[in-house]
Amino acid sequence: PICPNFGFECFDNFALAVLSCFWSITLDSWSFRLWWAQDTNGVTIGTLYFVSLVVIVSFNVLNLSVAVISFAYKEVRDRRREISKLREKVRRLRGHQHLPTAVKKE
């Protein structure tokens, strides 16, 4: 069988198989790979493989990505709140100082 897209989308060796799976996981034209797998291996095997790949892996990876990004934003938000609290504390301390900030020479 001839591999589609100049031989880059097939499962003939490990590297191309990983690349094809990655493209399917990102939902980039995964239905075309599904049709090619159905033509090559039969309707049942191709459908089971790609539907399980997309449902199990793709959606879980998508949720994991959203969770990582959300966690990163939460950390940044917490750091900004901490910095603003420290700035407010410094402002209050400077407001209560009775000593001049600069000493004039006489």
Backbone as a printed PyTorch tensor [residue, N CA C, xyz], in Angstrom:
tensor([[[  0.8300,  -1.2050,   0.0000],
         [  0.0000,   0.0000,   0.0000],
         [  0.8640,   1.2550,   0.0000]],

        [[  0.3950,   2.2390,  -0.6920],
         [  1.0950,   3.5180,  -0.7760],
         [  0.6020,   4.4000,   0.3660]],

        [[  1.5520,   4.9620,   1.0970],
         [  1.1910,   5.8350,   2.2230],
         [  0.7690,   7.2010,   1.6980]],

        [[ -0.2830,   7.7870,   2.2420],
         [ -0.7420,   9.1040,   1.7940],
         [  0.1940,  10.2240,   2.2480]],

        [[  0.0010,  11.3710,   1.6490],
         [  0.7700,  12.5830,   1.9610],
         [  2.2700,  12.3420,   1.8400]],

        [[  2.6730,  11.8840,   0.6730],
         [  4.0820,  11.6480,   0.3390],
         [  4.7430,  10.6590,   1.2940]],

        [[  3.9960,   9.7390,   1.8270],
         [  4.5460,   8.7070,   2.6920],
         [  4.6990,   9.0880,   4.1510]],

        [[  4.1930,  10.2590,   4.5460],
         [  4.3650,  10.7070,   5.9260],
         [  3.2630,  10.2320,   6.8670]],

        [[  2.1500,   9.7930,   6.3350],
         [  1.0480,   9.3720,   7.1950],
         [  0.8070,   7.8780,   7.0410]],

        [[  1.6210,   7.1130,   7.7210],
         [  1.4390,   5.6690,   7.6980],
         [  2.0190,   5.0820,   8.9800]],

        [[  1.8660,   3.7950,   9.1070],
         [  2.3320,   3.0990,  10.2990],
         [  3.4000,   2.0720,   9.9320]],

        [[  4.1970,   2.3880,   8.8950],
         [  5.2310,   1.4530,   8.4340],
         [  6.4120,   1.3640,   9.3850]],

        [[  6.7540,   2.4590,  10.0410],
         [  7.8280,   2.4090,  11.0390],
         [  7.3950,   3.2130,  12.2620]],

        [[  8.1650,   3.1110,  13.3180],
         [  7.7680,   3.6950,  14.6030],
         [  7.6460,   5.2130,  14.5330]],

        [[  8.6110,   5.8820,  13.8870],
         [  8.5990,   7.3470,  13.8380],
         [  7.3690,   7.8640,  13.0990]],

        [[  7.0570,   7.2770,  11.9640],
         [  5.8750,   7.7150,  11.2190],
         [  4.5850,   7.3560,  11.9550]],

        [[  4.5860,   6.2480,  12.6680],
         [  3.4030,   5.8750,  13.4490],
         [  3.1580,   6.8770,  14.5760]],

        [[  4.2370,   7.2850,  15.2530],
         [  4.1000,   8.2820,  16.3250],
         [  3.6210,   9.6060,  15.7450]],

        [[  4.1710,   9.9920,  14.5950],
         [  3.7550,  11.2400,  13.9500],
         [  2.2850,  11.1790,  13.5420]],

        [[  1.8680,  10.0750,  12.9790],
         [  0.4600,   9.9210,  12.5920],
         [ -0.4580,   9.9440,  13.8090]],

        [[ -0.0430,   9.2890,  14.8830],
         [ -0.8460,   9.3190,  16.1180],
         [ -0.9130,  10.7280,  16.6900]],

        [[  0.2070,  11.4490,  16.6560],
         [  0.2060,  12.8210,  17.1640],
         [ -0.7450,  13.6860,  16.3580]],

        [[ -0.7020,  13.5580,  15.0380],
         [ -1.6160,  14.3360,  14.2060],
         [ -3.0670,  13.9680,  14.5020]],

        [[ -3.3270,  12.7030,  14.7700],
         [ -4.6940,  12.2880,  15.0900],
         [ -5.1290,  12.8190,  16.4500]],

        [[ -4.2040,  12.8190,  17.4080],
         [ -4.5330,  13.3060,  18.7510],
         [ -4.8620,  14.7910,  18.7280]],

        [[ -4.1750,  15.5500,  17.8740],
         [ -4.4530,  16.9850,  17.7770],
         [ -5.6970,  17.2720,  16.9490]],

        [[ -6.3660,  16.2100,  16.5000],
         [ -7.5980,  16.2930,  15.7110],
         [ -7.3850,  16.9910,  14.3740]],

        [[ -6.1660,  16.9090,  13.8510],
         [ -5.8450,  17.5030,  12.5590],
         [ -6.1370,  16.4830,  11.4670]],

        [[ -7.2760,  16.6080,  10.8340],
         [ -7.7040,  15.7220,   9.7500],
         [ -7.6520,  14.2500,  10.1550]],

        [[ -8.0500,  13.9590,  11.3720],
         [ -7.9930,  12.5770,  11.8480],
         [ -8.9790,  11.6920,  11.1050]],

        [[-10.0360,  12.2900,  10.5800],
         [-11.0200,  11.4710,   9.8700],
         [-10.4430,  10.8910,   8.5770]],

        [[ -9.5290,  11.6260,   7.9310],
         [ -8.8880,  11.0730,   6.7330],
         [ -8.0420,   9.8500,   7.0800]],

        [[ -7.3230,   9.9140,   8.1950],
         [ -6.5370,   8.7600,   8.6240],
         [ -7.4550,   7.5930,   9.0080]],

        [[ -8.6090,   7.9260,   9.5730],
         [ -9.5910,   6.8890,   9.8880],
         [-10.0310,   6.1800,   8.6150]],

        [[-10.3250,   6.9390,   7.5770],
         [-10.7690,   6.3290,   6.3200],
         [ -9.6620,   5.4820,   5.7030]],

        [[ -8.4070,   5.9790,   5.7680],
         [ -7.2890,   5.2060,   5.2180],
         [ -7.0920,   3.9130,   6.0110]],

        [[ -7.2440,   3.9890,   7.3210],
         [ -7.1080,   2.7810,   8.1440],
         [ -8.2480,   1.8110,   7.8620]],

        [[ -9.4440,   2.3330,   7.6220],
         [-10.5710,   1.4620,   7.2920],
         [-10.3610,   0.7810,   5.9420]],

        [[ -9.8040,   1.5150,   4.9800],
         [ -9.5280,   0.9230,   3.6690],
         [ -8.4610,  -0.1570,   3.7610]],

        [[ -7.4880,   0.0420,   4.6530],
         [ -6.3690,  -0.8920,   4.7490],
         [ -6.6880,  -2.0890,   5.6280]],

        [[ -7.2440,  -1.8590,   6.8040],
         [ -7.4020,  -2.9190,   7.8070],
         [ -8.8380,  -3.3670,   8.0360]],

        [[ -9.7770,  -2.7330,   7.4180],
         [-11.1730,  -3.0870,   7.6370],
         [-11.8740,  -2.0320,   8.4750]],

        [[-13.1740,  -2.0210,   8.3330],
         [-13.9740,  -0.9800,   8.9730],
         [-13.9190,  -1.0840,  10.4910]],

        [[-13.9980,  -2.2610,  11.0360],
         [-14.0800,  -2.4310,  12.4850],
         [-12.7960,  -2.0270,  13.1870]],

        [[-11.6740,  -2.5210,  12.7160],
         [-10.3900,  -2.2370,  13.3690],
         [-10.0530,  -0.7550,  13.2810]],

        [[-10.1830,  -0.1690,  12.1010],
         [ -9.8650,   1.2510,  11.9310],
         [-10.7470,   2.1410,  12.7810]],

        [[-12.0390,   1.8250,  12.8040],
         [-12.9720,   2.6300,  13.5920],
         [-12.6780,   2.5100,  15.0790]],

        [[-12.4970,   1.2980,  15.5620],
         [-12.2050,   1.1150,  16.9860],
         [-10.9180,   1.8180,  17.3940]],

        [[ -9.8890,   1.6840,  16.5800],
         [ -8.6010,   2.2850,  16.9320],
         [ -8.6920,   3.8060,  16.9850]],

        [[ -9.1970,   4.4240,  15.9290],
         [ -9.1710,   5.8800,  15.8800],
         [-10.1980,   6.5240,  16.8030]],

        [[-11.3520,   5.9260,  16.9530],
         [-12.3340,   6.5000,  17.8770],
         [-11.8210,   6.4040,  19.3070]],

        [[-11.2260,   5.2690,  19.6640],
         [-10.6670,   5.1690,  21.0190],
         [ -9.4770,   6.1030,  21.1950]],

        [[ -8.6540,   6.2490,  20.1640],
         [ -7.5200,   7.1700,  20.2420],
         [ -7.9980,   8.6010,  20.4530]],

        [[ -8.9790,   9.0030,  19.6750],
         [ -9.4720,  10.3790,  19.7750],
         [-10.2030,  10.6000,  21.0920]],

        [[-11.0740,   9.6900,  21.4680],
         [-11.8750,   9.8990,  22.6790],
         [-11.0170,   9.8160,  23.9290]],

        [[-10.2320,   8.7710,  24.0450],
         [ -9.4710,   8.5670,  25.2770],
         [ -8.2870,   9.5140,  25.3710]],

        [[ -7.4630,   9.5250,  24.3620],
         [ -6.2140,  10.2840,  24.4470],
         [ -6.4300,  11.7640,  24.1840]],

        [[ -7.1000,  12.0870,  23.0890],
         [ -7.2090,  13.4870,  22.6950],
         [ -7.9500,  14.3200,  23.7310]],

        [[ -9.0870,  13.8550,  24.1810],
         [ -9.8630,  14.6390,  25.1340],
         [ -9.1880,  14.7060,  26.4950]],

        [[ -8.4990,  13.6390,  26.8930],
         [ -7.7550,  13.6860,  28.1520],
         [ -6.5630,  14.6170,  28.0560]],

        [[ -5.8720,  14.5990,  26.9340],
         [ -4.7510,  15.5240,  26.7430],
         [ -5.2600,  16.9570,  26.7060]],

        [[ -6.4060,  17.1730,  26.0720],
         [ -6.9910,  18.5100,  26.0420],
         [ -7.3280,  18.9790,  27.4540]],

        [[ -7.9460,  18.1310,  28.2560],
         [ -8.2640,  18.4970,  29.6400],
         [ -7.0070,  18.7220,  30.4660]],

        [[ -5.9900,  17.9080,  30.2430],
         [ -4.7280,  18.0840,  30.9480],
         [ -4.0850,  19.4150,  30.5810]],

        [[ -4.1250,  19.7670,  29.3130],
         [ -3.5610,  21.0500,  28.8800],
         [ -4.2980,  22.2190,  29.5170]],

        [[ -5.6100,  22.1400,  29.5490],
         [ -6.3980,  23.2010,  30.1810],
         [ -6.0750,  23.2900,  31.6660]],

        [[ -5.9060,  22.1590,  32.3220],
         [ -5.5770,  22.1590,  33.7510],
         [ -4.2040,  22.7710,  34.0010]],

        [[ -3.2290,  22.4590,  33.1700],
         [ -1.8850,  23.0170,  33.3420],
         [ -1.9000,  24.5200,  33.1270]],

        [[ -2.5860,  24.9830,  32.1020],
         [ -2.6630,  26.4220,  31.8400],
         [ -3.4090,  27.1240,  32.9650]],

        [[ -4.4960,  26.5360,  33.4320],
         [ -5.2540,  27.1240,  34.5380],
         [ -4.4080,  27.2100,  35.8050]],

        [[ -3.6440,  26.1660,  36.0960],
         [ -2.7740,  26.1640,  37.2670],
         [ -1.6930,  27.2350,  37.1450]],

        [[ -1.1420,  27.4050,  35.9470],
         [ -0.1130,  28.4290,  35.7410],
         [ -0.6930,  29.8240,  35.9580]],

        [[ -1.8990,  30.0810,  35.4440],
         [ -2.5350,  31.3750,  35.6630],
         [ -2.8310,  31.6040,  37.1430]],

        [[ -3.2320,  30.5530,  37.8530],
         [ -3.5020,  30.6870,  39.2830],
         [ -2.2330,  31.0490,  40.0350]],

        [[ -1.1060,  30.4240,  39.6840],
         [  0.1610,  30.7640,  40.3360],
         [  0.5480,  32.2110,  40.0790]],

        [[  0.3860,  32.6600,  38.8500],
         [  0.7130,  34.0510,  38.5200],
         [ -0.2020,  34.9950,  39.2810]],

        [[ -1.4910,  34.6700,  39.3520],
         [ -2.4410,  35.5150,  40.0840],
         [ -2.0790,  35.5770,  41.5640]],

        [[ -1.7100,  34.4370,  42.1540],
         [ -1.3170,  34.4150,  43.5640],
         [ -0.0510,  35.2330,  43.8020]],

        [[  0.9050,  35.1330,  42.8950],
         [  2.1380,  35.9240,  43.0330],
         [  1.8470,  37.4130,  42.9400]],

        [[  0.9720,  37.7860,  42.0120],
         [  0.6300,  39.2140,  41.8820],
         [ -0.0860,  39.7270,  43.1300]],

        [[ -0.9640,  38.9030,  43.6910],
         [ -1.6330,  39.3110,  44.9300],
         [ -0.6290,  39.4690,  46.0640]],

        [[  0.3160,  38.5520,  46.1490],
         [  1.3400,  38.6410,  47.1870],
         [  2.1960,  39.8910,  47.0040]],

        [[  2.5630,  40.1940,  45.7810],
         [  3.3630,  41.3960,  45.5070],
         [  2.5710,  42.6470,  45.8440]],

        [[  1.2870,  42.6830,  45.4950],
         [  0.4910,  43.8720,  45.8110],
         [  0.3090,  44.0270,  47.3190]],

        [[  0.1870,  42.9130,  48.0550],
         [  0.1030,  43.0070,  49.5160],
         [  1.4010,  43.5420,  50.0990]],

        [[  2.5260,  43.0780,  49.5830],
         [  3.8160,  43.5850,  50.0660],
         [  3.9860,  45.0630,  49.7420]],

        [[  3.5660,  45.4780,  48.5570],
         [  3.6550,  46.9010,  48.1990],
         [  2.7880,  47.7530,  49.1200]],

        [[  1.5930,  47.2580,  49.4180],
         [  0.7040,  47.9950,  50.3260],
         [  1.3080,  48.0680,  51.7210]],

        [[  1.9260,  47.0030,  52.1620],
         [  2.5720,  47.0000,  53.4710],
         [  3.7270,  47.9960,  53.5080]],

        [[  4.5060,  48.0540,  52.4340],
         [  5.6070,  49.0220,  52.3580],
         [  5.0600,  50.4390,  52.3710]],

        [[  3.9710,  50.6910,  51.6480],
         [  3.3650,  52.0370,  51.6540],
         [  2.9010,  52.4320,  53.0550]],

        [[  2.2780,  51.4750,  53.7650],
         [  1.8200,  51.7850,  55.1170],
         [  2.9940,  52.0520,  56.0490]],

        [[  4.0540,  51.2670,  55.9120],
         [  5.2250,  51.4820,  56.7670],
         [  5.8940,  52.8140,  56.4690]],

        [[  5.9600,  53.1900,  55.2170],
         [  6.5480,  54.4910,  54.8740],
         [  5.6840,  55.6380,  55.3690]],

        [[  4.3860,  55.4300,  55.4030],
         [  3.4880,  56.4700,  55.8900],
         [  3.6040,  56.6800,  57.3880]],

        [[  4.0100,  55.6670,  58.1410],
         [  4.1380,  55.7670,  59.5900],
         [  5.5280,  56.1770,  60.0440]],

        [[  6.4360,  56.3350,  59.1220],
         [  7.7920,  56.7240,  59.5130],
         [  7.8080,  58.1870,  59.9380]],

        [[  8.5480,  58.4500,  61.0100],
         [  8.6900,  59.8240,  61.4720],
         [ 10.0350,  60.3970,  61.0800]],

        [[ 10.8920,  59.5710,  60.5560],
         [ 12.2020,  60.0380,  60.1380],
         [ 12.1370,  60.4920,  58.6890]],

        [[ 12.8780,  61.5280,  58.3760],
         [ 12.8970,  61.9610,  56.9760],
         [ 13.6010,  60.9080,  56.1210]],

        [[ 13.1910,  60.8460,  54.8880],
         [ 13.8000,  59.8470,  54.0090],
         [ 15.1670,  60.3000,  53.5250]],

        [[ 15.3820,  61.6000,  53.4230],
         [ 16.6890,  62.1080,  52.9960],
         [ 17.2050,  63.0640,  54.0690]],

        [[ 18.4650,  62.9630,  54.3960],
         [ 19.0760,  63.8270,  55.4050],
         [ 19.8050,  64.9550,  54.6870]],

        [[ 19.4700,  66.2060,  55.0770],
         [ 20.1290,  67.3620,  54.4620],
         [ 21.4000,  67.6820,  55.2170]],

        [[ 22.4530,  67.9770,  54.4750],
         [ 23.7130,  68.3760,  55.1020],
         [ 23.6610,  69.8710,  55.3770]],

        [[ 24.1580,  70.2330,  56.5510],
         [ 24.1490,  71.6520,  56.9140],
         [ 25.5150,  72.2380,  56.8360]]])
